[in-house]
């Protein structure tokens, strides 16, 4: 059970170690006003294999639960599916439902663990194979693997690595679960942290903040929702940046320098050197290219 491209390595891993009797994914997107209806990446992969994917509007519908039960699965593997499973569905597989979650639980429970791990400046994260229960990422831990987060790594780059790390857990964990060799470990709920669903507004830069924290958000919210500010009244998405030293006393958001190396902007603490941007309605470009084509001078103030 999965939806995005990043769930495909785990789907392929499941086929490597067992027989995939069914694939469940979110309903196709698009349609209306001439747009083509497009199956999810996981559904497309299933079709490539000759498997007709199940795409229920509701996983709580009795008809869907009966269909899932008719497949007589040993286990259901859930990876970025995007819907909460009801008790009736959790009880269908003989060995239950297991989930690959992109954090080291109980840390970063929730919908956006990869983005928040980077945005909060974590130096390490990982993946967890867990037995699902009715809670949100609260079930017992079966296996975990950790990995460092690169100093300049974006959430998008980290997600691709974690997808492969998760596939490795599938190859190791599903056969061990089938053999009865995994010992579930209850999570310590008192040490849980959360990674809530992101909105576009989470990407708005507050220049009063610490430059290190702003830089982490630029990495953590790439590629989505993106971090943005305003420049001469127009929205500008900042796609790459790093912290630099600056003299104190400048109003946060003030452009300290704009040239071939990038755009240096004063923050509440330190400064951010913007090296890559995406102007409103335009393609991504280096900050130097932006400076050469748009009005921006030292002393200008970014943000509202």
Tab-separated table of C-alpha atoms in Angstrom, residues 34 97 102 200 209 211 274:
chain	number	residue	atom	x	y	z
A	34	UNK	CA	-9.021	18.644	-20.176
A	97	UNK	CA	0.106	-4.388	8.673
A	102	UNK	CA	11.041	7.748	7.470
A	200	UNK	CA	2.911	26.552	1.815
A	209	UNK	CA	15.309	34.365	12.918
A	211	UNK	CA	20.525	32.364	9.898
A	274	UNK	CA	21.391	33.083	-1.132
